[in-house]
Coordinates of C-alpha atoms in Angstrom, one line a residue:
M280 CA -47.9 101.8 18.6
K281 CA -51.1 102.5 16.8
E282 CA -53.6 105.4 16.9
I283 CA -57.2 104.3 16.6
K284 CA -60.0 106.7 15.5
A285 CA -63.5 105.3 15.7
F286 CA -66.7 107.0 14.8
I287 CA -69.7 105.3 16.4
R288 CA -73.4 105.9 17.1
P289 CA -73.9 108.0 20.3
E290 CA -76.4 105.5 21.7
L291 CA -73.7 102.8 21.7
L292 CA -71.0 104.8 23.6
E293 CA -71.5 103.2 27.0
D294 CA -71.5 99.7 25.4
V295 CA -68.1 100.4 24.0
L296 CA -66.7 102.3 27.0
E297 CA -67.5 99.7 29.7
P298 CA -65.1 96.9 28.5
L299 CA -62.4 99.4 27.5
Y300 CA -62.5 101.0 31.0
A301 CA -62.4 97.5 32.6
H302 CA -59.4 96.3 30.6
P303 CA -56.3 96.5 32.8
E304 CA -53.9 97.3 30.0
F305 CA -56.0 99.8 28.1
P306 CA -54.3 103.2 28.3
G307 CA -57.3 105.5 28.0
L308 CA -59.1 107.5 25.3
T309 CA -60.5 110.8 24.2
I310 CA -64.2 111.2 23.5
S311 CA -65.5 113.9 21.2
T312 CA -68.9 114.7 19.7
A313 CA -68.9 115.0 15.9
H314 CA -71.3 115.6 13.1
G315 CA -71.0 114.5 9.5
F316 CA -72.5 112.5 6.7
G317 CA -71.8 109.5 4.6
H318 CA -72.8 108.6 1.1
I319 CA -75.6 106.0 1.4
A320 CA -76.8 104.4 -1.8
G321 CA -80.3 105.6 -2.7
R322 CA -80.4 108.5 -0.3
E323 CA -81.8 111.6 -2.1
D324 CA -82.6 113.8 0.9
T325 CA -79.8 116.4 1.2
S326 CA -81.1 118.1 4.4
D327 CA -78.8 116.0 6.7
F328 CA -75.5 117.2 5.3
G329 CA -73.2 117.6 8.3
K330 CA -76.0 116.9 10.8
V331 CA -75.7 113.2 11.6
P332 CA -74.5 113.0 15.2
M333 CA -71.6 110.6 15.9
I334 CA -69.1 110.1 18.7
K335 CA -65.4 110.1 17.9
L336 CA -63.1 107.9 20.0
E337 CA -59.3 108.4 19.8
T338 CA -56.7 106.3 21.5
I339 CA -53.1 105.2 21.2
V340 CA -52.4 101.6 22.0
P341 CA -49.4 99.2 22.0
D342 CA -49.3 97.0 18.9
A343 CA -50.0 94.0 21.2
L344 CA -53.5 95.4 22.1
L345 CA -54.5 96.5 18.6
D346 CA -56.5 93.5 17.5
E347 CA -58.3 93.1 20.8
V348 CA -59.3 96.8 20.9
L349 CA -60.5 96.8 17.3
T350 CA -62.6 93.7 17.8
L351 CA -64.1 95.1 21.0
I352 CA -65.0 98.4 19.3
R353 CA -66.4 96.7 16.2
E354 CA -68.5 94.2 18.1
R355 CA -69.9 96.6 20.7
A356 CA -70.6 99.5 18.2
S357 CA -72.2 97.4 15.5
T358 CA -76.0 97.2 14.9
G359 CA -75.5 95.6 11.5
R360 CA -77.1 98.7 9.8
R361 CA -75.6 101.4 7.5
G362 CA -74.3 104.3 9.5
D363 CA -72.7 102.3 12.3
G364 CA -69.5 104.3 11.7
K365 CA -65.9 103.7 10.8
I366 CA -62.6 102.7 12.4
A367 CA -59.3 103.9 11.2
V368 CA -55.8 102.8 12.3
Y369 CA -52.6 104.9 12.0
N370 CA -49.0 104.2 12.8
V371 CA -47.5 106.3 15.6
E372 CA -43.8 106.9 15.6
T373 CA -43.5 108.7 18.9
A374 CA -45.8 109.6 21.8
I375 CA -44.6 111.7 24.7
R376 CA -46.2 112.2 28.0
I377 CA -46.5 115.9 28.5
S378 CA -46.3 116.0 32.3
T379 CA -42.9 114.1 32.4
G380 CA -41.5 114.4 28.9
E381 CA -41.0 110.7 28.8
A382 CA -41.5 108.7 25.7
I383 CA -44.4 106.2 25.9
E384 CA -43.2 102.7 25.2
K385 CA -44.4 100.7 22.3

């Protein structure tokens, strides 16, 4: 299993969510608002430190879905401009469903 964290532009949230929600095997995700900054070459104005709004998406997916979900997020969240965001992928050893205590299958 893999954990995906994606930081995307707020105005592209619906474009990313629609196909994920429609995917029959996609397990779900958490959506959070976030603020931060990136180092953009040539930027001299420091007044935006920590103020750039982003949306953080977090999900845990089976290995078999990883490439498809990454492609979907990247294609739907990209404007081709700096500041589109980032996607990070982490290995997940164990995930447990709190309500039942059962381990979630890889």
